[in-house]
Structure formats: C-alpha cells, structure tokens
Short mmCIF file of C-alpha atoms and ligand atoms in Angstrom, two decimals:
data_model
loop_
_atom_site.label_atom_id
_atom_site.label_comp_id
_atom_site.label_asym_id
_atom_site.label_seq_id
_atom_site.Cartn_x
_atom_site.Cartn_y
_atom_site.Cartn_z
CA UNK U 929 -0.03 0.19 0.07
CA UNK U 930 1.25 3.16 -0.94
CA UNK U 931 1.49 5.48 1.94
CA UNK U 932 0.78 9.29 1.06
CA UNK U 933 2.67 11.49 3.40
CA UNK U 934 1.02 14.44 2.20
CA UNK U 935 -2.40 12.92 3.36
CA UNK U 936 -1.33 11.84 6.44
CA UNK U 937 0.17 15.13 7.32
CA UNK U 938 -3.03 17.16 6.26
CA UNK U 939 -5.39 14.45 8.29
CA UNK U 940 -3.17 15.08 11.58
CA UNK U 941 -4.02 18.87 10.98
CA UNK U 942 -7.37 18.32 10.54
CA UNK U 943 -7.59 16.22 13.64
CA UNK U 944 -5.90 19.20 15.49
CA UNK U 945 -2.76 16.93 16.37
CA UNK U 946 0.37 19.35 16.49
CA UNK U 947 3.31 19.03 14.10
CA UNK U 948 6.58 18.72 16.32
CA UNK U 949 10.13 19.48 14.78
CA UNK U 950 10.92 15.95 13.95
CA UNK U 951 7.58 15.16 12.08
CA UNK U 952 7.66 14.90 8.62
CA UNK U 953 6.23 17.80 6.98
CA UNK U 954 5.80 19.40 3.36
CA UNK U 955 8.48 21.86 2.15
CA UNK U 956 6.10 24.32 1.37
CA UNK U 957 4.66 24.37 5.28
CA UNK U 958 8.29 24.46 6.73
CA UNK U 959 8.90 27.17 4.30
CA UNK U 960 5.71 29.38 5.40
CA UNK U 961 6.23 29.07 9.05
CA UNK U 962 9.93 29.93 8.99
CA UNK U 963 8.54 33.19 6.95
CA UNK U 964 6.07 33.75 9.32
CA UNK U 965 7.88 33.35 12.18
CA UNK U 966 11.17 34.98 11.33
CA UNK U 967 8.96 37.99 10.75
CA UNK U 968 7.07 37.97 13.86
CA UNK U 969 10.73 37.56 15.54
CA UNK U 970 11.87 40.68 13.76
CA UNK U 971 8.96 42.34 14.30
CA UNK U 972 9.56 42.03 18.13
CA UNK U 973 13.20 43.15 17.95
CA UNK U 974 12.26 46.28 15.69
CA UNK U 975 9.30 46.98 18.02
CA UNK U 976 11.75 47.54 20.81
CA UNK U 977 12.64 50.87 18.77
CA UNK U 978 9.76 53.26 18.88
CA UNK U 979 8.95 52.65 22.81
CA UNK U 980 13.04 52.62 23.54
CA UNK U 981 12.63 56.19 22.05
CA UNK U 982 10.57 57.47 25.05
CA UNK U 983 12.17 55.35 28.26
CA UNK U 984 14.59 58.34 28.71
CA UNK U 985 11.32 60.94 28.63
CA UNK U 986 8.91 59.07 30.47
CA UNK U 987 7.18 61.43 32.72
CA UNK U 988 8.00 59.71 36.05
CA UNK U 989 10.17 56.83 37.70
CA UNK U 990 7.30 54.46 37.76
CA UNK U 991 6.49 54.92 33.96
CA UNK U 992 9.89 54.84 33.21
CA UNK U 993 10.81 51.38 34.95
CA UNK U 994 7.49 49.98 33.41
CA UNK U 995 8.40 50.97 29.71
CA UNK U 996 11.91 49.59 30.46
CA UNK U 997 10.43 46.13 31.42
CA UNK U 998 7.87 46.40 28.55
CA UNK U 999 10.92 46.93 25.70
CA UNK U 1000 12.70 43.93 27.64
CA UNK U 1001 9.88 41.61 27.10
CA UNK U 1002 9.81 42.43 23.67
CA UNK U 1003 13.20 41.22 23.39
CA UNK U 1004 12.18 37.99 25.32
CA UNK U 1005 9.50 37.19 22.61
CA UNK U 1006 11.97 37.89 19.61
CA UNK U 1007 14.16 35.49 21.33
CA UNK U 1008 11.60 32.80 21.84
CA UNK U 1009 10.48 32.85 18.34
CA UNK U 1010 13.95 32.77 17.00
CA UNK U 1011 14.05 29.56 18.90
CA UNK U 1012 11.05 28.19 17.51
CA UNK U 1013 12.09 29.05 13.77
CA UNK U 1014 15.28 27.19 14.63
CA UNK U 1015 13.66 24.25 15.34
CA UNK U 1016 12.48 24.15 11.73
CA UNK U 1017 16.17 24.40 10.47
CA UNK U 1018 16.42 28.21 10.03
CA UNK U 1019 19.75 29.40 11.64
CA UNK U 1020 19.67 32.64 13.50
CA UNK U 1021 22.89 34.17 11.99
CA UNK U 1022 21.14 33.77 8.43
CA UNK U 1023 17.72 35.17 9.61
CA UNK U 1024 19.14 38.11 11.33
CA UNK U 1025 21.31 38.87 8.07
CA UNK U 1026 17.94 38.76 6.08
CA UNK U 1027 16.55 41.42 8.47
CA UNK U 1028 19.64 43.35 8.27
CA UNK U 1029 19.80 43.62 4.67
CA UNK U 1030 15.90 44.72 4.45
CA UNK U 1031 15.19 41.09 2.69
CA UNK U 1032 13.17 40.03 5.56
CA UNK U 1033 9.68 41.64 6.32
CA UNK U 1034 8.90 42.99 9.76
CA UNK U 1035 5.59 44.26 11.09
CA UNK U 1036 4.79 47.90 9.17
CA UNK U 1037 3.61 49.50 12.38
CA UNK U 1038 7.21 49.94 13.54
CA UNK U 1039 7.93 52.29 10.90
CA UNK U 1040 5.98 55.11 12.33
CA UNK U 1041 7.46 57.54 14.52
CA UNK U 1042 6.53 57.81 18.08
CA UNK U 1043 6.39 61.62 18.77
CA UNK U 1044 4.29 62.30 21.94
CA UNK U 1045 4.33 60.64 25.45
CA UNK U 1046 0.70 59.77 24.51
CA UNK U 1047 1.99 57.47 21.55
CA UNK U 1048 3.20 55.11 24.31
CA UNK U 1049 -0.43 54.97 25.34
CA UNK U 1050 -1.54 54.15 22.07
CA UNK U 1051 1.32 51.43 21.19
CA UNK U 1052 0.26 49.56 24.28
CA UNK U 1053 -3.28 50.03 23.77
CA UNK U 1054 -3.95 49.82 20.31
CA UNK U 1055 -0.60 48.19 18.68
CA UNK U 1056 -0.41 45.60 21.61
CA UNK U 1057 -4.08 45.03 21.54
CA UNK U 1058 -4.10 44.08 18.00
CA UNK U 1059 -0.99 41.78 18.42
CA UNK U 1060 -3.17 39.98 21.12
CA UNK U 1061 -6.06 39.53 18.66
CA UNK U 1062 -3.34 38.08 16.12
CA UNK U 1063 -1.36 36.29 18.73
CA UNK U 1064 -4.06 34.61 20.90
CA UNK U 1065 -5.31 32.30 18.01
CA UNK U 1066 -1.86 31.29 17.14
CA UNK U 1067 -1.68 29.63 20.52
CA UNK U 1068 -3.45 26.95 18.80
CA UNK U 1069 -1.43 27.17 15.55
CA UNK U 1070 -0.79 23.83 14.13
CA UNK U 1071 3.22 23.90 14.59
CA UNK U 1072 3.93 23.11 18.54
CA UNK U 1073 6.88 25.17 19.24
CA UNK U 1074 5.39 28.00 17.75
CA UNK U 1075 1.74 27.57 19.60
CA UNK U 1076 3.96 27.07 23.07
CA UNK U 1077 5.96 30.29 22.76
CA UNK U 1078 2.69 32.33 21.81
CA UNK U 1079 1.04 31.26 25.25
CA UNK U 1080 3.63 33.22 27.70
CA UNK U 1081 4.01 36.08 24.84
CA UNK U 1082 0.28 36.73 25.15
CA UNK U 1083 0.33 36.57 29.24
CA UNK U 1084 2.83 39.27 28.63
CA UNK U 1085 1.10 40.94 26.05
CA UNK U 1086 -1.98 41.36 28.01
CA UNK U 1087 0.05 43.26 30.72
CA UNK U 1088 1.58 45.46 27.93
CA UNK U 1089 -2.09 45.97 26.47
CA UNK U 1090 -3.60 46.89 30.03
CA UNK U 1091 -0.42 49.70 31.00
CA UNK U 1092 -1.24 51.44 27.49
CA UNK U 1093 -4.68 51.64 28.36
CA UNK U 1094 -3.92 53.11 31.79
CA UNK U 1095 -1.93 55.58 30.24
CA UNK U 1096 -4.53 56.44 27.55
CA UNK U 1097 -7.07 57.15 30.70
CA UNK U 1098 -4.94 58.75 32.76
CA UNK U 1099 -4.36 61.35 30.00
CA UNK U 1100 -8.46 61.35 29.15
CA UNK U 1101 -8.95 62.04 32.62
CA UNK U 1102 -6.22 64.79 32.95
CA UNK U 1103 -6.31 68.66 31.68
CA UNK U 1104 -7.82 69.55 28.42
CA UNK U 1105 -4.00 69.65 26.82
CA UNK U 1106 -3.39 65.81 28.06
CA UNK U 1107 -6.73 64.66 26.57
CA UNK U 1108 -5.83 66.57 23.39
CA UNK U 1109 -2.94 65.03 23.31
CA UNK U 1110 -4.54 61.51 23.53
CA UNK U 1111 -6.92 62.29 20.59
CA UNK U 1112 -4.07 63.28 18.49
CA UNK U 1113 -2.23 60.01 19.10
CA UNK U 1114 -5.16 58.16 18.31
CA UNK U 1115 -5.52 60.16 15.08
CA UNK U 1116 -2.09 58.82 13.92
CA UNK U 1117 -1.88 55.45 15.05
CA UNK U 1118 -5.71 54.29 14.30
CA UNK U 1119 -5.18 53.59 10.36
CA UNK U 1120 -1.78 52.11 10.91
CA UNK U 1121 -3.05 49.77 13.34
CA UNK U 1122 -5.78 48.53 11.29
CA UNK U 1123 -2.69 47.42 8.81
CA UNK U 1124 -1.09 45.41 11.11
CA UNK U 1125 -3.58 42.55 10.07
CA UNK U 1126 -2.47 42.53 6.37
CA UNK U 1127 -4.05 42.91 3.10
CA UNK U 1128 -7.25 42.15 2.52
CA UNK U 1129 -8.07 38.55 2.09
CA UNK U 1130 -8.81 38.90 -1.46
CA UNK U 1131 -5.25 40.39 -1.75
CA UNK U 1132 -3.45 38.06 0.64
CA UNK U 1133 -1.34 35.40 -1.19
CA UNK U 1134 -1.09 33.19 2.04
CA UNK U 1135 -4.12 33.33 3.72
CA UNK U 1136 -5.94 30.41 2.00
CA UNK U 1137 -2.98 28.05 2.27
CA UNK U 1138 -2.17 28.96 5.85
CA UNK U 1139 -5.72 28.60 6.92
CA UNK U 1140 -5.91 25.31 5.39
CA UNK U 1141 -2.82 24.01 7.26
CA UNK U 1142 -4.31 25.85 10.83
CA UNK U 1143 -1.28 27.81 10.88
CA UNK U 1144 -3.90 31.15 10.88
CA UNK U 1145 -6.87 30.43 12.69
CA UNK U 1146 -8.53 33.57 11.44
CA UNK U 1147 -8.39 35.57 8.02
CA UNK U 1148 -6.87 38.85 7.90
CA UNK U 1149 -10.23 40.27 7.65
CA UNK U 1150 -11.75 38.58 10.33
CA UNK U 1151 -9.24 39.87 12.88
CA UNK U 1152 -9.41 43.31 11.76
CA UNK U 1153 -13.28 43.46 12.00
CA UNK U 1154 -12.60 41.71 15.68
CA UNK U 1155 -10.18 44.96 16.20
CA UNK U 1156 -12.32 47.40 15.40
CA UNK U 1157 -15.43 45.89 17.25
CA UNK U 1158 -13.30 45.69 20.32
CA UNK U 1159 -11.74 49.23 20.12
CA UNK U 1160 -14.56 51.28 19.15
CA UNK U 1161 -16.43 50.99 22.52
CA UNK U 1162 -13.02 51.42 24.27
CA UNK U 1163 -12.36 54.77 22.64
CA UNK U 1164 -15.73 55.89 23.38
CA UNK U 1165 -15.22 54.85 27.16
CA UNK U 1166 -12.07 57.36 27.08
CA UNK U 1167 -14.02 59.91 25.54
CA UNK U 1168 -12.12 59.53 22.03
CA UNK U 1169 -13.07 59.58 18.79
CA UNK U 1170 -11.61 56.82 16.22
CA UNK U 1171 -10.54 59.03 13.13
CA UNK U 1172 -12.89 57.42 10.63
CA UNK U 1173 -16.45 59.21 9.47
CA UNK U 1174 -17.61 55.75 8.26
CA UNK U 1175 -17.44 53.89 11.39
CA UNK U 1176 -20.99 52.92 12.24
CA UNK U 1177 -22.74 50.18 14.34
CA UNK U 1178 -24.28 47.91 11.50
CA UNK U 1179 -27.61 45.95 13.47
CA UNK U 1180 -27.80 43.46 10.92
CA UNK U 1181 -24.09 42.40 11.23
CA UNK U 1182 -23.57 42.74 14.82
CA UNK U 1183 -20.40 44.68 13.98
CA UNK U 1184 -18.98 48.04 13.29
CA UNK U 1185 -18.71 49.10 9.67
CA UNK U 1186 -15.70 50.80 8.98
CA UNK U 1187 -13.80 52.82 5.90
CA UNK U 1188 -11.27 51.39 3.41
CA UNK U 1189 -7.64 51.39 4.64
CA UNK U 1190 -5.02 53.23 2.29
CA UNK U 1191 -3.52 50.18 0.76
CA UNK U 1192 -1.08 52.57 -1.07
CA UNK U 1193 0.33 53.42 2.20
CA UNK U 1194 0.32 50.02 3.27
CA UNK U 1195 2.28 48.59 0.84
CA UNK U 1196 4.85 51.40 0.55
CA UNK U 1197 5.29 50.82 4.01
CA UNK U 1198 6.01 46.96 3.62
CA UNK U 1199 8.41 47.85 0.50
CA UNK U 1200 10.72 49.86 2.93
CA UNK U 1201 9.64 53.54 1.88
CA UNK U 1202 7.85 54.25 5.35
CA UNK U 1203 8.41 57.11 7.67
CA UNK U 1204 11.04 55.41 9.73
CA UNK U 1205 12.26 52.33 7.76
CA UNK U 1206 15.52 53.37 7.16
CA UNK U 1207 15.77 54.73 10.62
CA UNK U 1208 14.74 51.30 12.26
CA UNK U 1209 16.90 48.98 10.27
CA UNK U 1210 20.12 51.57 10.84
CA UNK U 1211 19.54 51.49 14.49
CA UNK U 1212 19.29 47.20 14.47
CA UNK U 1213 22.22 47.32 12.07
CA UNK U 1214 24.45 49.65 14.48
CA UNK U 1215 23.22 47.58 17.60
CA UNK U 1216 24.35 44.20 15.95
CA UNK U 1217 27.63 45.50 14.94
CA UNK U 1218 28.48 46.96 18.27
CA UNK U 1219 27.43 43.88 19.94
CA UNK U 1220 30.14 41.92 17.94
CA UNK U 1221 32.57 42.00 20.75
CA UNK U 1222 29.75 40.23 23.05
CA UNK U 1223 29.57 37.73 20.76
CA UNK U 1224 33.32 37.17 19.86
CA UNK U 1225 33.98 37.01 23.89
CA UNK U 1226 31.12 34.35 24.31
CA UNK U 1227 32.84 32.28 21.75
CA UNK U 1228 36.44 32.52 23.23
CA UNK U 1229 35.09 31.83 26.72
CA UNK U 1230 32.89 28.88 25.27
CA UNK U 1231 35.84 27.79 23.77
CA UNK U 1232 38.72 27.59 26.65
CA UNK U 1233 35.96 26.04 28.40
CA UNK U 1234 35.90 23.07 26.12
CA UNK U 1235 39.70 22.94 25.88
CA UNK U 1236 39.79 23.20 29.89
CA UNK U 1237 37.37 20.46 29.70
CA UNK U 1238 39.50 18.17 27.68
CA UNK U 1239 42.71 18.12 29.69
N1 ACO I 1943 3.49 44.39 7.69
C1 ACO I 1943 4.66 43.78 6.93
N2 ACO I 1943 4.15 42.92 6.09
C2 ACO I 1943 3.06 42.32 6.20
C3 ACO I 1943 2.07 42.67 6.85
C4 ACO I 1943 2.45 44.00 7.70
N3 ACO I 1943 1.34 44.44 8.65
N4 ACO I 1943 0.93 42.11 6.74
C5 ACO I 1943 1.20 41.45 5.79
N5 ACO I 1943 2.61 41.48 5.09
C6 ACO I 1943 3.34 40.87 4.09
C7 ACO I 1943 3.52 39.19 4.40
O1 ACO I 1943 4.59 39.14 5.19
C8 ACO I 1943 3.34 38.77 3.18
O2 ACO I 1943 5.04 39.00 2.49
P1 ACO I 1943 5.56 37.82 2.18
O3 ACO I 1943 4.44 36.81 1.60
O4 ACO I 1943 6.46 38.19 1.36
O5 ACO I 1943 6.41 36.68 3.18
C9 ACO I 1943 2.68 39.87 2.37
O6 ACO I 1943 2.35 40.87 2.93
C10 ACO I 1943 1.37 39.27 1.60
O7 ACO I 1943 0.48 39.19 3.14
P2 ACO I 1943 -0.12 37.70 3.52
O8 ACO I 1943 -0.59 36.64 2.68
O9 ACO I 1943 -1.62 38.22 4.09
O10 ACO I 1943 0.83 37.02 4.63
P3 ACO I 1943 0.22 36.09 5.97
O11 ACO I 1943 -0.50 34.83 5.53
O12 ACO I 1943 2.01 36.00 6.55
O13 ACO I 1943 -0.49 37.26 6.94
C11 ACO I 1943 0.12 38.36 9.06
C12 ACO I 1943 0.33 38.09 7.53
C13 ACO I 1943 -1.28 38.60 9.29
C14 ACO I 1943 1.14 39.52 9.95
C15 ACO I 1943 0.60 36.76 9.65
O14 ACO I 1943 2.01 36.61 9.04
C16 ACO I 1943 0.69 36.96 11.54
O15 ACO I 1943 -0.17 36.65 11.64
N6 ACO I 1943 1.91 36.76 11.64
C17 ACO I 1943 2.41 36.35 12.96
C18 ACO I 1943 2.00 37.87 13.92
C19 ACO I 1943 3.09 38.77 13.66
O16 ACO I 1943 4.13 38.87 12.84
N7 ACO I 1943 3.02 39.84 14.43
C20 ACO I 1943 3.72 41.10 14.19
C21 ACO I 1943 3.25 42.34 14.75
S1 ACO I 1943 3.03 42.37 16.36
C22 ACO I 1943 4.02 42.49 17.40
O17 ACO I 1943 5.12 42.04 16.90
C23 ACO I 1943 4.14 43.30 18.55
#
C-alpha cells in the first residue's frame, strides 16, 4: 500500500494534532512557518525601537521602569520566536542577516514615529491590542513550538495592553491639553494599526493555504473586524473619537462598519519606504555591529571552557 505522506500530514492537521520538529512536513509548510515566525521575531526586535525612544523621557520613575521592562519583554519574545524558527532548521545568523539586509519583512507598524508621550499609550493600547488579537489564536497554531511560544507571549502582551490603556485613561482624565494629546495620538495610530492585520483576504497570497494548514486560525479581514469591534467602544469609554467617519454600528451584522484602509500607504511601508524604515533598520544594524565584541567574547569563553574540559 502506498502511503501518501502529504495526506497523512493533512489528516493530522485536520484532527488538530500538533506538528512537532521531527515530524515529516511538506517543504512548503516548513517554508511558510519559517517566513511567518522569523518575520514575527523581527517585529518583536524592531518593535523595541519606537518605545525605546521614550524610556529616557517617561514622565515619572514609575512610568520609566514599566516602559523599560515592557521593552525588555519584547526582546524576550523575539528570542522565543527565533528559537521556534530554529527548530525548523533556520539559522539565527541567516535570519538576522536577512533582516539587516532589508530582505526580510517585519511589521509595518514599527515604521511610524513615536512623537508624544501619548504614543506610548497608543502603542500599548492599540498596537499591543492588535498583536494580542492576532496572537491568541496562534496559541492553537498547528506547529507545536510556535504555539507554545505564543502562550507566554500573550500573557505578557496582555499586561502591555493594560498599561497602554491605563496611560490613555490617565491622559483622558487629565487636563484638556492631555486629553488633546491622547486624541492626536489616536488620530495618527488608528489606521496604521488596522494595517497590522495585513492585506485584505482577497489580496492576501498566503491566507488560504495557511488557513488550510491551520497556521492561521482567522483570516486578516476577520481579525481586523474583531479589532474594530473591540476598540470602538473602548475609545468611546475614554471619550475619544476614532478618526474614521465611516465607523457605524451595523445592527444586521452585529459589527461595526468601517472605512477603507489606505492600501497604497500600506504597501509603500511594507516595501521599505515608510517614514522610519531606514532609521529602524539602521538602528538594528548598528546595535548588531556594536554587539560583535560580546559574541566574540562568548565564543572565546566557550572555547576556553571546552579546552579546559578536555585536559
Ligand atoms: N507588515 C509588513 N508586512 C506585512 C504585513 C504587515 N502589517 N501584513 C502582511 N505583510 C506581508 C506578509 O508578510 C506577506 O509577505 P511575504 O509573502 O513576502 O512574506 C505579504 O505581506 C502578504 O500578506 P499575507 O498573504 O496576508 O501574509 P500572511 O499570511 O503571512 O499574513 C500576518 C500576515 C497576518 C502578519 C501573519 O504573518 C501573522 O499573523 N504573523 C504573526 C504575527 C506577527 O508577525 N505580528 C507582528 C506584529 S505584532 C508584534 O510583534 C508586537
């Protein structure tokens, strides 16, 4: 009897049995996972930069220490994700080289500047809110190591989101100037956050296959709708207005209607021409180069220990 590995693989996926590193898997499944997980890891690393920008300028010692540990969490998320990608045979050096050369993608959202303290509120509330919506379903993604990494990431991400909302709430309950600052930040972050979910399903080359393989559990448009439905009432609670005149509750759909994302802007940022793309990559490359001595020292230390163990 001829055993069709590909059919067996799909049957496991359909039965919700997780795929583990040593299991047989189609090359395209492996490739898609390496692509998505490494992009995700890169996003965590580059995602440290817009907030790192505010650590020295946080308005109080308490805010500073919260922001510092949040940014450290993002570095940790990157490390879990690179490790998950390594279980598929990807090398960390290669993944980083692809990020630094501009070949690999990372989330469009991190190519926007953080101009005011209210941006720290919006990044936590909206950007981390979008990240959670996207990542909670990934705790059930079909590849075991990726799913397990997401569990801890999501716990930390929920804390990040609450702290962002709390910054917004504090500003909105403060002086009129503080509330205006919160509104101004929301105006700038709303649309870029909607872009985080990726192109419309009709224009998404990867969604159908990734849904079939249960890598993705929801489509880009489904998650974007969930996000709008979750955030519009939260904005109302804060006394803020989302910058989209088309937002309106649709009784029949039991969901909010909303306007069209500027897809030209989205693709422009994805292609590397956003406001901060060059800055962000430049900062990553610089950090990597300046860390060379640490890597060399660690290697020299490991070599010395191995030699000592031999004698
Ligand atoms: N920013 C940059 N690139 C994007 C974005 C975005 N917001 N959305 C989609 N793209 C890219 C895709 O990576 C893909 O490029 P590629 O084929 O060259 O790799 C292309 O646009 C087409 O998009 P899709 O076919 O929809 O791609 P995919 O099925 O991978 O869906 C998504 C994109 C939803 C981002 C998916 O990869 C995903 O869920 N990733 C895991 C979560 C993640 O990476 N989050 C990062 C931001 S959150 C954070 O880190 C705090």
